[in-house]
Amino acid sequence: MNENPIGIFDSGVGGLTVWKEVHSLLSKESCIYLADTKNAPYGEKSKADIISLSIKNTEFLLSKGCKLIIVACNTATTNAISALRTKFEVPFIGIEPAIKPAALQTATGKVGVLATKGTLSSSLFQKTSRDYGKEIQIIEREGKGLVSLIEEGKMNTKETKQLLLNYIKPMVEANIDSLVLGCTHYPFLIPILKDILPVNVDIIDCGRAVAKQTLTVLEQGRLLNSGKNLELTSQEFYSNGDKKILDFFLENFGIQTRSIQIDI
């Protein structure tokens, strides 16, 4: 299975921020990315619906021979990854807000978390907050509407900037010095966030950490591509919604490959 691809899925284009880090660190690995754009956003769906969608996405990636699955969606991870690990034998790597590093580095004792409703209300997020938030104050804000705007390619609009201002202002007033991005879509907003946030506030997302964890799991499972047939490696992108959205973001990443429309 060493030459088999890594599978990555998200509710839309947000997981591309994770794919980019994985591809950067593991350039010898093939990847298959699935954007479940038709069902985005996941943040306001029920846990049962999120699990059902995550199973469907996993089954598609496994049909393509994927040797490992990255759940590149905070909401899907916090609500569905336990069910996925129970149902399937393939290794899974999930995403959750990077509260631990934020808690370890904060000087003010105040950490902001911007995430979806589905992530903030999940038991996994609440456990992580309890485990690492005992000595600090965590200020949570639901980024309602942000995922939909990003999925429409409307990052640099007045509407998006105003929403961010509404969510971020109370955190800044509370004296945070770290802002945890609890959704893989949100790194697309980092340029705007840098304009809004004071210079002393660090922006933390988990893309690089996920890539490193992927490397570790592949090494432990002896699943790393040996690199003997690098000409056969590929990066494939699938969307079950409007593929123009995914192609728009791929083009912005400088990726020549265009996505493939599917019906799942």
PDB file of C-alpha atoms in Angstrom:
ATOM      1  CA  MET A   1       0.000   0.000   0.000  1.00  0.00           C
ATOM      2  CA  ASN A   2       3.011   2.327   0.200  1.00  0.00           C
ATOM      3  CA  GLU A   3       2.341   3.886  -3.188  1.00  0.00           C
ATOM      4  CA  ASN A   4      -1.365   4.310  -2.498  1.00  0.00           C
ATOM      5  CA  PRO A   5      -2.619   7.861  -2.001  1.00  0.00           C
ATOM      6  CA  ILE A   6      -3.442   9.800   1.149  1.00  0.00           C
ATOM      7  CA  GLY A   7      -7.127  10.703   1.283  1.00  0.00           C
ATOM      8  CA  ILE A   8      -8.317  14.092   2.511  1.00  0.00           C
ATOM      9  CA  PHE A   9     -11.892  15.315   2.856  1.00  0.00           C
ATOM     10  CA  ASP A  10     -13.578  18.493   4.009  1.00  0.00           C
ATOM     11  CA  SER A  11     -17.026  20.052   3.771  1.00  0.00           C
ATOM     12  CA  GLY A  12     -15.630  22.229   0.983  1.00  0.00           C
ATOM     13  CA  VAL A  13     -12.426  24.050   0.077  1.00  0.00           C
ATOM     14  CA  GLY A  14     -11.186  24.694   3.627  1.00  0.00           C
ATOM     15  CA  GLY A  15      -9.201  21.472   3.773  1.00  0.00           C
ATOM     16  CA  LEU A  16      -7.000  22.725   0.955  1.00  0.00           C
ATOM     17  CA  THR A  17      -5.108  24.646   3.650  1.00  0.00           C
ATOM     18  CA  VAL A  18      -4.314  21.249   5.190  1.00  0.00           C
ATOM     19  CA  TRP A  19      -3.565  19.594   1.835  1.00  0.00           C
ATOM     20  CA  LYS A  20      -1.048  22.358   1.102  1.00  0.00           C
ATOM     21  CA  GLU A  21       0.898  21.612   4.297  1.00  0.00           C
ATOM     22  CA  VAL A  22       0.731  17.855   3.745  1.00  0.00           C
ATOM     23  CA  HIS A  23       1.930  18.163   0.159  1.00  0.00           C
ATOM     24  CA  SER A  24       4.734  20.504   1.217  1.00  0.00           C
ATOM     25  CA  LEU A  25       6.035  18.071   3.843  1.00  0.00           C
ATOM     26  CA  LEU A  26       5.253  14.828   1.993  1.00  0.00           C
ATOM     27  CA  SER A  27       5.954  15.712  -1.632  1.00  0.00           C
ATOM     28  CA  LYS A  28       6.545  12.064  -2.563  1.00  0.00           C
ATOM     29  CA  GLU A  29       3.004  11.100  -1.597  1.00  0.00           C
ATOM     30  CA  SER A  30      -0.011  11.052  -3.878  1.00  0.00           C
ATOM     31  CA  CYS A  31      -3.126  12.712  -2.455  1.00  0.00           C
ATOM     32  CA  ILE A  32      -6.810  12.571  -3.272  1.00  0.00           C
ATOM     33  CA  TYR A  33      -8.865  15.509  -2.033  1.00  0.00           C
ATOM     34  CA  LEU A  34     -12.645  15.419  -1.747  1.00  0.00           C
ATOM     35  CA  ALA A  35     -14.642  18.638  -1.309  1.00  0.00           C
ATOM     36  CA  ASP A  36     -18.145  17.823  -0.087  1.00  0.00           C
ATOM     37  CA  THR A  37     -19.240  21.224  -1.370  1.00  0.00           C
ATOM     38  CA  LYS A  38     -22.812  20.095  -1.966  1.00  0.00           C
ATOM     39  CA  ASN A  39     -23.305  19.709   1.781  1.00  0.00           C
ATOM     40  CA  ALA A  40     -21.242  22.669   3.037  1.00  0.00           C
ATOM     41  CA  PRO A  41     -21.180  24.028   5.642  1.00  0.00           C
ATOM     42  CA  TYR A  42     -21.148  21.246   8.250  1.00  0.00           C
ATOM     43  CA  GLY A  43     -21.074  23.619  11.228  1.00  0.00           C
ATOM     44  CA  GLU A  44     -24.827  23.853  11.756  1.00  0.00           C
ATOM     45  CA  LYS A  45     -25.732  20.242  10.915  1.00  0.00           C
ATOM     46  CA  SER A  46     -26.682  17.600  13.497  1.00  0.00           C
ATOM     47  CA  LYS A  47     -24.093  15.144  14.769  1.00  0.00           C
ATOM     48  CA  ALA A  48     -25.928  12.282  13.056  1.00  0.00           C
ATOM     49  CA  ASP A  49     -25.827  14.082   9.703  1.00  0.00           C
ATOM     50  CA  ILE A  50     -22.128  14.908  10.101  1.00  0.00           C
ATOM     51  CA  ILE A  51     -21.317  11.262  10.850  1.00  0.00           C
ATOM     52  CA  SER A  52     -23.344  10.100   7.850  1.00  0.00           C
ATOM     53  CA  LEU A  53     -21.601  12.547   5.512  1.00  0.00           C
ATOM     54  CA  SER A  54     -18.180  11.633   6.906  1.00  0.00           C
ATOM     55  CA  ILE A  55     -18.844   7.932   6.311  1.00  0.00           C
ATOM     56  CA  LYS A  56     -19.916   8.666   2.731  1.00  0.00           C
ATOM     57  CA  ASN A  57     -16.752  10.724   2.129  1.00  0.00           C
ATOM     58  CA  THR A  58     -14.543   8.023   3.629  1.00  0.00           C
ATOM     59  CA  GLU A  59     -16.132   5.305   1.494  1.00  0.00           C
ATOM     60  CA  PHE A  60     -15.405   7.348  -1.635  1.00  0.00           C
ATOM     61  CA  LEU A  61     -11.758   7.826  -0.688  1.00  0.00           C
ATOM     62  CA  LEU A  62     -11.357   4.159   0.203  1.00  0.00           C
ATOM     63  CA  SER A  63     -12.818   3.230  -3.192  1.00  0.00           C
ATOM     64  CA  LYS A  64      -9.830   5.132  -4.621  1.00  0.00           C
ATOM     65  CA  GLY A  65      -7.431   3.000  -2.589  1.00  0.00           C
ATOM     66  CA  CYS A  66      -6.425   5.555   0.033  1.00  0.00           C
ATOM     67  CA  LYS A  67      -4.091   4.203   2.725  1.00  0.00           C
ATOM     68  CA  LEU A  68      -4.808   6.910   5.300  1.00  0.00           C
ATOM     69  CA  ILE A  69      -7.631   9.438   5.709  1.00  0.00           C
ATOM     70  CA  ILE A  70      -7.234  13.009   6.946  1.00  0.00           C
ATOM     71  CA  VAL A  71     -10.497  14.460   8.202  1.00  0.00           C
ATOM     72  CA  ALA A  72      -9.595  18.024   7.207  1.00  0.00           C
ATOM     73  CA  CYS A  73     -12.619  19.542   8.903  1.00  0.00           C
ATOM     74  CA  ASN A  74     -12.805  20.553  12.550  1.00  0.00           C
ATOM     75  CA  THR A  75     -16.552  19.929  12.761  1.00  0.00           C
ATOM     76  CA  ALA A  76     -16.294  16.460  11.182  1.00  0.00           C
ATOM     77  CA  THR A  77     -13.371  15.557  13.424  1.00  0.00           C
ATOM     78  CA  THR A  78     -15.004  16.614  16.665  1.00  0.00           C
ATOM     79  CA  ASN A  79     -18.311  14.939  15.807  1.00  0.00           C
ATOM     80  CA  ALA A  80     -17.456  11.923  13.668  1.00  0.00           C
ATOM     81  CA  ILE A  81     -13.883  10.691  13.942  1.00  0.00           C
ATOM     82  CA  SER A  82     -14.619   8.196  16.729  1.00  0.00           C
ATOM     83  CA  ALA A  83     -17.358   6.642  14.610  1.00  0.00           C
ATOM     84  CA  LEU A  84     -15.054   6.519  11.587  1.00  0.00           C
ATOM     85  CA  ARG A  85     -12.289   4.792  13.536  1.00  0.00           C
ATOM     86  CA  THR A  86     -14.793   2.228  14.800  1.00  0.00           C
ATOM     87  CA  LYS A  87     -16.235   1.501  11.358  1.00  0.00           C
ATOM     88  CA  PHE A  88     -13.075   1.497   9.219  1.00  0.00           C
ATOM     89  CA  GLU A  89      -9.619  -0.071   9.699  1.00  0.00           C
ATOM     90  CA  VAL A  90      -7.651   2.577   7.813  1.00  0.00           C
ATOM     91  CA  PRO A  91      -5.720   5.110   9.966  1.00  0.00           C
ATOM     92  CA  PHE A  92      -7.469   8.451  10.507  1.00  0.00           C
ATOM     93  CA  ILE A  93      -5.972  11.817  11.365  1.00  0.00           C
ATOM     94  CA  GLY A  94      -8.289  14.512  12.619  1.00  0.00           C
ATOM     95  CA  ILE A  95      -8.305  18.246  13.090  1.00  0.00           C
ATOM     96  CA  GLU A  96      -9.179  20.078  16.258  1.00  0.00           C
ATOM     97  CA  PRO A  97      -8.577  23.646  17.433  1.00  0.00           C
ATOM     98  CA  ALA A  98      -4.978  24.138  18.560  1.00  0.00           C
ATOM     99  CA  ILE A  99      -5.845  25.130  22.118  1.00  0.00           C
ATOM    100  CA  LYS A 100      -2.871  23.313  23.649  1.00  0.00           C
ATOM    101  CA  PRO A 101      -0.100  25.361  21.929  1.00  0.00           C
ATOM    102  CA  ALA A 102      -2.083  28.558  22.509  1.00  0.00           C
ATOM    103  CA  ALA A 103      -2.438  27.749  26.213  1.00  0.00           C
ATOM    104  CA  LEU A 104       1.262  27.000  26.532  1.00  0.00           C
ATOM    105  CA  GLN A 105       2.433  30.226  24.894  1.00  0.00           C
ATOM    106  CA  THR A 106      -0.056  32.819  26.165  1.00  0.00           C
ATOM    107  CA  ALA A 107       1.352  35.626  28.295  1.00  0.00           C
ATOM    108  CA  THR A 108      -1.941  37.389  29.039  1.00  0.00           C
ATOM    109  CA  GLY A 109      -3.761  34.193  29.980  1.00  0.00           C
ATOM    110  CA  LYS A 110      -6.455  34.999  27.416  1.00  0.00           C
ATOM    111  CA  VAL A 111      -6.912  32.910  24.262  1.00  0.00           C
ATOM    112  CA  GLY A 112      -9.505  33.455  21.534  1.00  0.00           C
ATOM    113  CA  VAL A 113     -11.089  30.606  19.566  1.00  0.00           C
ATOM    114  CA  LEU A 114     -12.988  31.281  16.346  1.00  0.00           C
ATOM    115  CA  ALA A 115     -14.848  28.154  15.225  1.00  0.00           C
ATOM    116  CA  THR A 116     -18.126  26.796  13.892  1.00  0.00           C
ATOM    117  CA  LYS A 117     -21.120  25.997  16.064  1.00  0.00           C
ATOM    118  CA  GLY A 118     -20.592  22.281  15.418  1.00  0.00           C
ATOM    119  CA  THR A 119     -17.039  22.410  16.742  1.00  0.00           C
ATOM    120  CA  LEU A 120     -17.695  24.622  19.755  1.00  0.00           C
ATOM    121  CA  SER A 121     -20.630  22.475  20.918  1.00  0.00           C
ATOM    122  CA  SER A 122     -18.842  19.132  20.473  1.00  0.00           C
ATOM    123  CA  SER A 123     -17.781  16.985  23.420  1.00  0.00           C
ATOM    124  CA  LEU A 124     -14.229  16.692  22.031  1.00  0.00           C
ATOM    125  CA  PHE A 125     -13.805  20.479  21.945  1.00  0.00           C
ATOM    126  CA  GLN A 126     -15.218  20.823  25.460  1.00  0.00           C
ATOM    127  CA  LYS A 127     -12.818  18.147  26.745  1.00  0.00           C
ATOM    128  CA  THR A 128      -9.829  19.827  25.094  1.00  0.00           C
ATOM    129  CA  SER A 129     -10.862  23.163  26.574  1.00  0.00           C
ATOM    130  CA  ARG A 130     -11.110  21.610  30.048  1.00  0.00           C
ATOM    131  CA  ASP A 131      -7.784  19.826  29.730  1.00  0.00           C
ATOM    132  CA  TYR A 132      -5.758  22.830  28.586  1.00  0.00           C
ATOM    133  CA  GLY A 133      -7.865  25.777  29.722  1.00  0.00           C
ATOM    134  CA  LYS A 134      -7.637  25.341  33.488  1.00  0.00           C
ATOM    135  CA  GLU A 135      -5.081  28.113  33.931  1.00  0.00           C
ATOM    136  CA  ILE A 136      -6.314  30.425  31.176  1.00  0.00           C
ATOM    137  CA  GLN A 137      -9.478  32.085  29.924  1.00  0.00           C
ATOM    138  CA  ILE A 138     -10.778  30.874  26.560  1.00  0.00           C
ATOM    139  CA  ILE A 139     -12.997  33.321  24.700  1.00  0.00           C
ATOM    140  CA  GLU A 140     -15.093  31.442  22.146  1.00  0.00           C
ATOM    141  CA  ARG A 141     -16.830  32.977  19.150  1.00  0.00           C
ATOM    142  CA  GLU A 142     -18.897  31.218  16.500  1.00  0.00           C
ATOM    143  CA  GLY A 143     -17.829  32.367  13.031  1.00  0.00           C
ATOM    144  CA  LYS A 144     -21.357  32.162  11.689  1.00  0.00           C
ATOM    145  CA  GLY A 145     -21.548  32.850   7.955  1.00  0.00           C
ATOM    146  CA  LEU A 146     -17.803  32.825   7.304  1.00  0.00           C
ATOM    147  CA  VAL A 147     -17.607  29.364   5.721  1.00  0.00           C
ATOM    148  CA  SER A 148     -20.382  30.168   3.252  1.00  0.00           C
ATOM    149  CA  LEU A 149     -18.654  33.409   2.235  1.00  0.00           C
ATOM    150  CA  ILE A 150     -15.342  31.612   1.725  1.00  0.00           C
ATOM    151  CA  GLU A 151     -17.059  28.876  -0.301  1.00  0.00           C
ATOM    152  CA  GLU A 152     -18.360  31.649  -2.559  1.00  0.00           C
ATOM    153  CA  GLY A 153     -14.856  33.089  -2.935  1.00  0.00           C
ATOM    154  CA  LYS A 154     -15.844  36.256  -1.053  1.00  0.00           C
ATOM    155  CA  MET A 155     -12.860  36.550   1.279  1.00  0.00           C
ATOM    156  CA  ASN A 156     -11.940  40.141   0.431  1.00  0.00           C
ATOM    157  CA  THR A 157     -15.352  41.759   0.731  1.00  0.00           C
ATOM    158  CA  LYS A 158     -16.772  44.369   3.093  1.00  0.00           C
ATOM    159  CA  GLU A 159     -19.298  41.813   4.350  1.00  0.00           C
ATOM    160  CA  THR A 160     -16.593  39.340   5.335  1.00  0.00           C
ATOM    161  CA  LYS A 161     -14.420  41.979   6.975  1.00  0.00           C
ATOM    162  CA  GLN A 162     -17.363  43.347   8.964  1.00  0.00           C
ATOM    163  CA  LEU A 163     -18.302  39.862  10.191  1.00  0.00           C
ATOM    164  CA  LEU A 164     -14.723  39.263  11.301  1.00  0.00           C
ATOM    165  CA  LEU A 165     -14.651  42.617  13.096  1.00  0.00           C
ATOM    166  CA  ASN A 166     -17.831  41.681  14.956  1.00  0.00           C
ATOM    167  CA  TYR A 167     -16.359  38.357  16.071  1.00  0.00           C
ATOM    168  CA  ILE A 168     -12.822  39.524  16.824  1.00  0.00           C
ATOM    169  CA  LYS A 169     -13.476  42.839  18.605  1.00  0.00           C
ATOM    170  CA  PRO A 170     -14.740  41.290  21.892  1.00  0.00           C
ATOM    171  CA  MET A 171     -11.689  39.015  21.949  1.00  0.00           C
ATOM    172  CA  VAL A 172      -9.272  41.899  21.463  1.00  0.00           C
ATOM    173  CA  GLU A 173     -11.079  43.880  24.167  1.00  0.00           C
ATOM    174  CA  ALA A 174     -10.627  40.861  26.464  1.00  0.00           C
ATOM    175  CA  ASN A 175      -6.838  41.125  25.867  1.00  0.00           C
ATOM    176  CA  ILE A 176      -6.188  37.889  23.982  1.00  0.00           C
ATOM    177  CA  ASP A 177      -2.680  37.316  22.692  1.00  0.00           C
ATOM    178  CA  SER A 178      -3.478  34.199  20.631  1.00  0.00           C
ATOM    179  CA  LEU A 179      -6.301  33.543  18.182  1.00  0.00           C
ATOM    180  CA  VAL A 180      -6.962  29.877  17.440  1.00  0.00           C
ATOM    181  CA  LEU A 181      -8.568  29.232  14.061  1.00  0.00           C
ATOM    182  CA  GLY A 182     -10.973  26.375  14.723  1.00  0.00           C
ATOM    183  CA  CYS A 183     -12.005  25.760  11.126  1.00  0.00           C
ATOM    184  CA  THR A 184      -9.801  24.808   8.168  1.00  0.00           C
ATOM    185  CA  HIS A 185     -11.589  27.429   6.050  1.00  0.00           C
ATOM    186  CA  TYR A 186     -10.428  30.270   8.264  1.00  0.00           C
ATOM    187  CA  PRO A 187      -6.732  30.384   7.235  1.00  0.00           C
ATOM    188  CA  PHE A 188      -7.968  31.884   3.956  1.00  0.00           C
ATOM    189  CA  LEU A 189      -8.899  34.914   6.081  1.00  0.00           C
ATOM    190  CA  ILE A 190      -5.456  35.385   7.646  1.00  0.00           C
ATOM    191  CA  PRO A 191      -4.572  38.420   5.451  1.00  0.00           C
ATOM    192  CA  ILE A 192      -7.701  40.219   6.723  1.00  0.00           C
ATOM    193  CA  LEU A 193      -7.150  39.049  10.286  1.00  0.00           C
ATOM    194  CA  LYS A 194      -3.638  40.499  10.270  1.00  0.00           C
ATOM    195  CA  ASP A 195      -5.130  43.887   9.407  1.00  0.00           C
ATOM    196  CA  ILE A 196      -7.705  43.612  12.198  1.00  0.00           C
ATOM    197  CA  LEU A 197      -5.660  42.133  15.037  1.00  0.00           C
ATOM    198  CA  PRO A 198      -3.054  43.956  17.147  1.00  0.00           C
ATOM    199  CA  VAL A 199       0.505  42.964  16.275  1.00  0.00           C
ATOM    200  CA  ASN A 200       0.939  41.116  19.575  1.00  0.00           C
ATOM    201  CA  VAL A 201      -1.802  38.572  18.765  1.00  0.00           C
ATOM    202  CA  ASP A 202      -0.549  35.334  17.246  1.00  0.00           C
ATOM    203  CA  ILE A 203      -2.769  33.490  14.777  1.00  0.00           C
ATOM    204  CA  ILE A 204      -2.669  29.726  15.303  1.00  0.00           C
ATOM    205  CA  ASP A 205      -3.947  27.059  12.934  1.00  0.00           C
ATOM    206  CA  CYS A 206      -3.141  23.358  12.878  1.00  0.00           C
ATOM    207  CA  GLY A 207      -2.205  22.657   9.250  1.00  0.00           C
ATOM    208  CA  ARG A 208       1.511  22.087   9.814  1.00  0.00           C
ATOM    209  CA  ALA A 209       0.888  19.982  12.930  1.00  0.00           C
ATOM    210  CA  VAL A 210      -1.483  17.751  10.940  1.00  0.00           C
ATOM    211  CA  ALA A 211       1.153  17.266   8.243  1.00  0.00           C
ATOM    212  CA  LYS A 212       3.737  16.259  10.864  1.00  0.00           C
ATOM    213  CA  GLN A 213       1.281  13.844  12.467  1.00  0.00           C
ATOM    214  CA  THR A 214       0.576  12.343   9.040  1.00  0.00           C
ATOM    215  CA  LEU A 215       4.306  11.754   8.556  1.00  0.00           C
ATOM    216  CA  THR A 216       4.547  10.093  11.976  1.00  0.00           C
ATOM    217  CA  VAL A 217       1.593   7.760  11.348  1.00  0.00           C
ATOM    218  CA  LEU A 218       2.891   6.774   7.906  1.00  0.00           C
ATOM    219  CA  GLU A 219       6.343   6.052   9.360  1.00  0.00           C
ATOM    220  CA  GLN A 220       4.937   3.996  12.227  1.00  0.00           C
ATOM    221  CA  GLY A 221       2.737   2.005   9.878  1.00  0.00           C
ATOM    222  CA  ARG A 222       5.544   1.596   7.325  1.00  0.00           C
ATOM    223  CA  LEU A 223       3.297   3.227   4.762  1.00  0.00           C
ATOM    224  CA  LEU A 224       5.604   5.938   3.441  1.00  0.00           C
ATOM    225  CA  ASN A 225       6.043   5.973  -0.316  1.00  0.00           C
ATOM    226  CA  SER A 226       9.549   4.710  -1.045  1.00  0.00           C
ATOM    227  CA  GLY A 227       9.898   7.240  -3.848  1.00  0.00           C
ATOM    228  CA  LYS A 228      10.926   4.641  -6.424  1.00  0.00           C
ATOM    229  CA  ASN A 229       8.101   5.551  -8.807  1.00  0.00           C
ATOM    230  CA  LEU A 230       7.755   9.293  -8.288  1.00  0.00           C
ATOM    231  CA  GLU A 231       6.593   9.761 -11.860  1.00  0.00           C
ATOM    232  CA  LEU A 232       3.426   7.913 -10.846  1.00  0.00           C
ATOM    233  CA  THR A 233       2.555  10.200  -7.919  1.00  0.00           C
ATOM    234  CA  SER A 234      -0.383  12.525  -8.441  1.00  0.00           C
ATOM    235  CA  GLN A 235      -2.637  15.086  -6.784  1.00  0.00           C
ATOM    236  CA  GLU A 236      -6.333  14.610  -7.544  1.00  0.00           C
ATOM    237  CA  PHE A 237      -9.179  16.895  -6.511  1.00  0.00           C
ATOM    238  CA  TYR A 238     -12.869  16.001  -6.522  1.00  0.00           C
ATOM    239  CA  SER A 239     -15.975  18.086  -5.849  1.00  0.00           C
ATOM    240  CA  ASN A 240     -19.630  17.084  -5.670  1.00  0.00           C
ATOM    241  CA  GLY A 241     -20.746  20.708  -5.932  1.00  0.00           C
ATOM    242  CA  ASP A 242     -19.809  23.548  -8.265  1.00  0.00           C
ATOM    243  CA  LYS A 243     -16.258  22.609  -9.281  1.00  0.00           C
ATOM    244  CA  LYS A 244     -15.578  26.200 -10.288  1.00  0.00           C
ATOM    245  CA  ILE A 245     -15.179  27.056  -6.609  1.00  0.00           C
ATOM    246  CA  LEU A 246     -12.538  24.380  -6.014  1.00  0.00           C
ATOM    247  CA  ASP A 247     -10.760  25.285  -9.259  1.00  0.00           C
ATOM    248  CA  PHE A 248     -10.696  28.950  -8.202  1.00  0.00           C
ATOM    249  CA  PHE A 249      -8.820  28.080  -5.015  1.00  0.00           C
ATOM    250  CA  LEU A 250      -6.502  25.631  -6.774  1.00  0.00           C
ATOM    251  CA  GLU A 251      -5.571  28.367  -9.226  1.00  0.00           C
ATOM    252  CA  ASN A 252      -4.844  30.729  -6.340  1.00  0.00           C
ATOM    253  CA  PHE A 253      -2.508  28.073  -4.928  1.00  0.00           C
ATOM    254  CA  GLY A 254      -0.723  27.902  -8.278  1.00  0.00           C
ATOM    255  CA  ILE A 255      -1.962  24.361  -8.948  1.00  0.00           C
ATOM    256  CA  GLN A 256      -2.329  23.499 -12.614  1.00  0.00           C
ATOM    257  CA  THR A 257      -4.530  20.448 -11.973  1.00  0.00           C
ATOM    258  CA  ARG A 258      -8.253  21.041 -12.226  1.00  0.00           C
ATOM    259  CA  SER A 259     -10.875  19.280 -10.145  1.00  0.00           C
ATOM    260  CA  ILE A 260     -13.166  16.467 -11.232  1.00  0.00           C
ATOM    261  CA  GLN A 261     -16.930  16.727 -10.831  1.00  0.00           C
ATOM    262  CA  ILE A 262     -18.558  13.749  -9.121  1.00  0.00           C
ATOM    263  CA  ASP A 263     -22.038  12.871  -7.918  1.00  0.00           C
ATOM    264  CA  ILE A 264     -22.005  11.410  -4.412  1.00  0.00           C
TER     265      ILE A 264
END
